XYZ file of C-alpha atoms in Angstrom:
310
model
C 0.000 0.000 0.000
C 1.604 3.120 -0.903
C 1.829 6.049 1.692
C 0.302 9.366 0.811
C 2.162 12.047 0.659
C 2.583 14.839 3.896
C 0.052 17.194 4.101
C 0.615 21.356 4.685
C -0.327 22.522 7.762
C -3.508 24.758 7.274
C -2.465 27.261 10.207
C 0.915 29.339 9.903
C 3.846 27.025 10.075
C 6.256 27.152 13.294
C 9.686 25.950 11.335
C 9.879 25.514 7.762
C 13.186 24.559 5.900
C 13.727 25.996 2.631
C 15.151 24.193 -0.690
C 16.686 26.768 -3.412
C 19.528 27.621 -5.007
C 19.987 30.570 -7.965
C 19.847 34.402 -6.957
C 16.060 34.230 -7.776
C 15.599 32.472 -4.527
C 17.453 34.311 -2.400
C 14.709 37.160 -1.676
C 11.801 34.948 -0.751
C 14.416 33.241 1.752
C 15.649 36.769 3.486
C 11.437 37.914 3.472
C 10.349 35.010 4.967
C 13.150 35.329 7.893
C 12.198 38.982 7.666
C 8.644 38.425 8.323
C 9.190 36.345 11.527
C 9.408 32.817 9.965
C 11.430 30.059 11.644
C 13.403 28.727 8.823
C 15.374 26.048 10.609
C 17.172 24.490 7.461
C 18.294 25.286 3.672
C 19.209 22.811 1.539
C 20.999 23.849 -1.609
C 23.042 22.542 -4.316
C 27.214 21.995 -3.255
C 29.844 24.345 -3.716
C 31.078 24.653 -7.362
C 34.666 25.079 -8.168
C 35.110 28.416 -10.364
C 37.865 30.402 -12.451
C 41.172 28.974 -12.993
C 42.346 28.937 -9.402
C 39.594 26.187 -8.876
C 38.262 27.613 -5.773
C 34.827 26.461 -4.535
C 31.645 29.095 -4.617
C 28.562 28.434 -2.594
C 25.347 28.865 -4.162
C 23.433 32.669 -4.085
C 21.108 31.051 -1.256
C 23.961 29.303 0.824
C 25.632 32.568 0.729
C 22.351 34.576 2.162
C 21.763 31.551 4.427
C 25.202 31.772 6.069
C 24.583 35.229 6.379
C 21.784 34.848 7.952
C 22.690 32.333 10.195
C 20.483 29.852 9.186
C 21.881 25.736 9.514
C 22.878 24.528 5.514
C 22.959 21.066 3.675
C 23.632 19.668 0.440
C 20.708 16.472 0.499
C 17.208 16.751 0.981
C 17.260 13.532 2.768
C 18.785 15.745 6.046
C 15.167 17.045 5.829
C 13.968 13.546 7.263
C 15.643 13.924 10.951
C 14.204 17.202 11.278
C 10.736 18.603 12.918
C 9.858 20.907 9.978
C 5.631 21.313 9.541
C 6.526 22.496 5.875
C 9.166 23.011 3.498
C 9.542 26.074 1.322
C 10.863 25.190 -2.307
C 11.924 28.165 -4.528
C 14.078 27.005 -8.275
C 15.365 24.379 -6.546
C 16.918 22.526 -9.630
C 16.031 18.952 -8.162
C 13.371 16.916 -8.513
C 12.036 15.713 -4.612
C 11.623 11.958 -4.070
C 8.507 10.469 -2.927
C 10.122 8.978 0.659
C 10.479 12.499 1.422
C 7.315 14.079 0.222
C 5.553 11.012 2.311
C 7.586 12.591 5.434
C 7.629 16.641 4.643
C 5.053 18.640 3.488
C 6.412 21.155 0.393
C 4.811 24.272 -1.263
C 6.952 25.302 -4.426
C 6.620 28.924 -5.833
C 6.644 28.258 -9.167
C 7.140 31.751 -11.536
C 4.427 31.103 -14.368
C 0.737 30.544 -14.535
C 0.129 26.759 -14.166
C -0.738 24.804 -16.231
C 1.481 26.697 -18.812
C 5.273 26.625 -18.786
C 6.008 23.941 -16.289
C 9.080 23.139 -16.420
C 13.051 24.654 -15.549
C 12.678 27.657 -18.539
C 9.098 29.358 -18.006
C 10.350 32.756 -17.942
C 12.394 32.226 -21.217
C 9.911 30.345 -22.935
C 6.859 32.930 -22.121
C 9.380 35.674 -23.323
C 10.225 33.443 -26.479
C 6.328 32.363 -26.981
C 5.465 36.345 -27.353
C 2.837 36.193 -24.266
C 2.032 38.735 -22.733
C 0.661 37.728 -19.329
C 2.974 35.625 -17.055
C 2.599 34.805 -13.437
C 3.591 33.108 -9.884
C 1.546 30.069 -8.769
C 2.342 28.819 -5.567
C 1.582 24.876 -5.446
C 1.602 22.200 -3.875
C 4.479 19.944 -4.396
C 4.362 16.068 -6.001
C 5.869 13.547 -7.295
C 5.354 15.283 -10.750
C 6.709 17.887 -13.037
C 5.265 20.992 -11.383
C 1.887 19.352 -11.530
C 0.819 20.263 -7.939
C -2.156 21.574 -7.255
C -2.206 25.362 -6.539
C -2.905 27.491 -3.227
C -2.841 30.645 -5.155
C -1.495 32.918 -8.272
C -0.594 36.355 -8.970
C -0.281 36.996 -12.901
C 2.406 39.930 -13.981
C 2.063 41.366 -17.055
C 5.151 41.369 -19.810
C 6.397 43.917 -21.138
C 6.897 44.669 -24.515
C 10.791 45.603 -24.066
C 11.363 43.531 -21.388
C 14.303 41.697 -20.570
C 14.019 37.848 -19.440
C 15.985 39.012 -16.284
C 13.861 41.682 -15.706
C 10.730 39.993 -15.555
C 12.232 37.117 -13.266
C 13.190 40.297 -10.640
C 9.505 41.347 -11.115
C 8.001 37.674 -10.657
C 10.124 36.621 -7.740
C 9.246 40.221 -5.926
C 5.018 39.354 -7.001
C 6.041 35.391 -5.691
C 7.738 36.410 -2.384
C 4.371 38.686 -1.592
C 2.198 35.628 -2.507
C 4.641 33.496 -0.035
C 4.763 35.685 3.070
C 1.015 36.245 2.509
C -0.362 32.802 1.864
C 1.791 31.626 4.733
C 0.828 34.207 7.337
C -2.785 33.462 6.913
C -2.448 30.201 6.725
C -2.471 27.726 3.211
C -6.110 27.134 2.147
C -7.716 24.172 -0.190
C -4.923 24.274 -3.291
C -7.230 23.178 -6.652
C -6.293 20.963 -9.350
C -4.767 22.859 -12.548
C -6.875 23.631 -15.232
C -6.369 24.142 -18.713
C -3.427 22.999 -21.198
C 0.046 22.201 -20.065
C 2.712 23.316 -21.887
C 6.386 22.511 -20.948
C 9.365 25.094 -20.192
C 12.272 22.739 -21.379
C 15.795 24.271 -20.702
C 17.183 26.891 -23.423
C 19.657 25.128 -25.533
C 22.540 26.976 -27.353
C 21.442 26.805 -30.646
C 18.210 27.932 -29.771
C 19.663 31.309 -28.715
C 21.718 31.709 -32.879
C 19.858 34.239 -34.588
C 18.562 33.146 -37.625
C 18.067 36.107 -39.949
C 15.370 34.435 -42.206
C 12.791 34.671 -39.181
C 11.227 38.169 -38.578
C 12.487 40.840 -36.500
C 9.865 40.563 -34.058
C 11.242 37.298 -33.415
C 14.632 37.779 -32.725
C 14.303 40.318 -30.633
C 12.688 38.599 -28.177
C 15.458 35.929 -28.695
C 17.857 38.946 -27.632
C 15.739 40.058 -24.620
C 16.045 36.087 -23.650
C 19.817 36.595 -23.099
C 23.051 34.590 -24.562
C 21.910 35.699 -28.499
C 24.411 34.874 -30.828
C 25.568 35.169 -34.795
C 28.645 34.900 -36.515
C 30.938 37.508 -38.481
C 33.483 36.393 -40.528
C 33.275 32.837 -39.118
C 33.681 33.919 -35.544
C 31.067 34.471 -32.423
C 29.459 37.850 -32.175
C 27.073 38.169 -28.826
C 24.442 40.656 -29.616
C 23.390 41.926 -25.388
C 20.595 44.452 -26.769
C 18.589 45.497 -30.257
C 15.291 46.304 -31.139
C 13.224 46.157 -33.877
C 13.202 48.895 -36.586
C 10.048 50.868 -36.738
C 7.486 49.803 -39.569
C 7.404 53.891 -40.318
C 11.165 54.091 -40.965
C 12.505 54.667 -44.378
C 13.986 51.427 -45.755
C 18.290 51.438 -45.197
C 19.485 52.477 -48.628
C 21.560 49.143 -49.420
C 20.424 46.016 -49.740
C 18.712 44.349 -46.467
C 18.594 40.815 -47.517
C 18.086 38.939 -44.178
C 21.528 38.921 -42.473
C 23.065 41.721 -44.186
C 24.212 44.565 -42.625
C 22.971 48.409 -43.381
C 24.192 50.296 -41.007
C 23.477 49.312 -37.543
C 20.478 47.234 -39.458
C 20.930 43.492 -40.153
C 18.141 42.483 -42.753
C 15.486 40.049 -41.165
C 13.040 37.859 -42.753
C 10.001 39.626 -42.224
C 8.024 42.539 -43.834
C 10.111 43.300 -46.836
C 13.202 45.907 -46.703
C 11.783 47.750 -43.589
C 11.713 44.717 -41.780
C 15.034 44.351 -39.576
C 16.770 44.729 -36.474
C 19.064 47.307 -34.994
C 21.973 46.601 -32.788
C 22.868 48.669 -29.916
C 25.207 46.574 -28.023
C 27.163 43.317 -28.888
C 30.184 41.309 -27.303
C 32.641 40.065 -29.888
C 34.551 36.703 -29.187
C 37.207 36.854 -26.803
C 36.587 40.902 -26.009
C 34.585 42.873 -24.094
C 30.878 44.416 -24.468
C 30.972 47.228 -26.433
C 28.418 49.704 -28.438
C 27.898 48.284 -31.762
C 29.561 51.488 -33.171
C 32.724 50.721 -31.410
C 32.761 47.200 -32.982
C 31.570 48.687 -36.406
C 34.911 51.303 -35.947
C 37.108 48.240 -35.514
C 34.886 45.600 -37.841
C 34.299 48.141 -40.758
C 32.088 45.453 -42.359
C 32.000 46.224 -46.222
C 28.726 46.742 -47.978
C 26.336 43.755 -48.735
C 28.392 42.036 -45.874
C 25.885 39.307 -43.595
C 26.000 38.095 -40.635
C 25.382 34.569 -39.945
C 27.855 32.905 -42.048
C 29.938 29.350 -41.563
C-alpha cells in the first residue's frame, strides 16, 4: 500500500526549511526570515569550483543563508531527521523523491501561470512564446513535473521591451508577496490545474543563434532572452541588446537581404526591406561588451556584408 504524501499545515507554520539555489531564490528566503518565519534548514546545491584557481563558490542562497545564520545542507534527505511542519521550495533545480514528500510537506513557488510553462525555462519560454501575461503560482508539491495543485497565483504582465531578467526580478518580488502572505494566513484548499500544459524545457545553445530568415519581431525577443548569438566572418558575435526597426522608418538604402548589414540594421526575414533589427550593443569573441559602433569602428564590415555565415 503506498503512503500518501505529507500534508501542509492549514495554520501558519512554526519551522519551515527551505530548498533553493539561484539568486532568484534568495529574496523569498531573506522575506520570509524577515517576516518572523522560523526557517530552521536550507538545503541547496554543493559548492562549485570556479575560475582557474579552482576555488569552490557556494550557491546565491547558501551565501544569504550563512549570512543569515540559518543551519545549511547539500541532500534533501537531512530534511527527514528534522521537525519541519513544511518546506519552502523556490528554483530548486532537483526533482524531490517520494520517501520524502511522504515525510515533509512542500509548497513550491513556481514563476508562471500553471498549467502553462512547467518546467526549468518558463520565464524564457513565455518571453520566447510572445505572451504577454505571465505569473507566480504557488503549489503544492508532487511527485510530478510541477503538476501540484495550486494554493494561489498572482499573474504579472510582460512587457513589450522587457528583458528575461527583468521579468524574473519582477516575478520573484510578485512570488515572495504571494509566499509571506499565503503563509501568514495560513495555506487554504490548493485546486487541481486547469487548462493545457505546456512545458518550459531548458534553453539550448542553438536555440539562442539568430537566424536572420525569421522576422524581426522574433529575434528580438530571442535577444531580450539573453546569450543571443551570430557569426561575423566565421567567428562568435554576442548581440546583449537590439530592437526592432520601426514599420514607419525609411527602408536602409543598401540592400537588407536577411543577415546583411545596413548600417546598424541586419536584414530580417520579415516585412520586406523595412523589416530588420538594430543593434545597440554586442560582445565580440574573446573581447569585451561594447556599443555596436565601437565594434563597427574596428569591424568596418564592407557593404552587402551578412552576418550569420559558416
Amino acid at each position: 500500500m503506498t503512503t500518501p504524501l505529507a500534508v501542509a499545515p492549514t495554520h501558519r507554520p512554526k519551522q519551515i526549511a527551505y530548498l533553493g539555489t539561484p539568486q532568484a531564490a534568495v529574496l523569498p528566503l531573506q522575506e520570509l526570515v524577515r517576516a518572523g518565519f522560523e526557517v530552521v534548514h536550507v538545503v541547496t546545491r554543493a559548492d562549485k569550483r570556479r575560475g582557474r584557481g579552482g576555488a569552490s563558490a557556494p550557491s546565491p542562497v547558501k551565501a544569504a543563508a550563512v549570512e543569515l545564520g540559518l543551519a545549511v545542507s547539500h541532500s534533501v534527505d537531512d530534511l527527514l531527521g528534522t521537525d519541519v511542519e513544511l518546506a519552502v521550495v523556490v528554483a530548486f533545480g532537483q526533482l524531490i523523491k517520494r520517501h520524502v514528500l511522504e515525510v515533509v510537506p512542500m509548497v513550491n513557488l513556481h514563476f508562471s501561470l500553471l498549467p502553462r510553462w512547467r518546467g526549468a525555462a518558463p520565464v524564457e519560454r513565455a518571453l520566447l512564446a510572445g505572451d504577454t501575461t505571465t505569473g507566480v503560482c504557488l503549489m503544492r508539491v508532487d511527485e510530478g513535473l510541477d503538476t501540484g495543485d495550486v494554493f494561489g497565483c498572482s499573474p504579472v504582465a510582460i512587457g513589450p521591451r522587457v528583458t528575461a531578467e527583468a521579468l524574473r526580478g519582477q516575478l520573484v518580488e510578485a512570488g515572495t508577496r504571494l509566499l509571506i502572505d499565503s503563509l501568514a494566513a495560513g495555506l487554504g484548499p490548493a485546486e487541481p490545474q486547469h487548462g493545457e500544459a505546456t512545458y518550459a524545457a531548458k534553453i539550448d545553445l542553438a536555440e539562442l543563434r539568430l537566424d536572420w530568415e525569421r522576422p524581426a519581431a522574433e529575434l528580438d525577443r530571442v535577444v531580450r532572452v539573453g546569450g543571443a548569438w551570430t557569426t561575423f566572418r566565421g567567428r562568435r558575435l554576442k548581440v546583449l541588446e537590439a530592437e526592432p526597426t520601426e514599420p514607419a522608418e525609411p527602408a536602409p538604402s543598401v540592400d537588407v537581404a536577411a543577415g546583411v548589414l545596413a548600417g546598424d540594421v541586419v536584414g530580417t526575414g520579415g516585412q520586406g526591406a523595412a523589416d530588420g533589427l538594430r543593434l545597440l550593443r554586442v560582445q565580440p569573441e574573446g573581447k569585451a561588451p561594447m556599443t555596436f559602433a565601437a565594434w563597427a569602428n574596428g569591424a568596418r564590415p564592407q557593404p552587402g556584408e551578412a552576418l550569420g555565415g559558416g
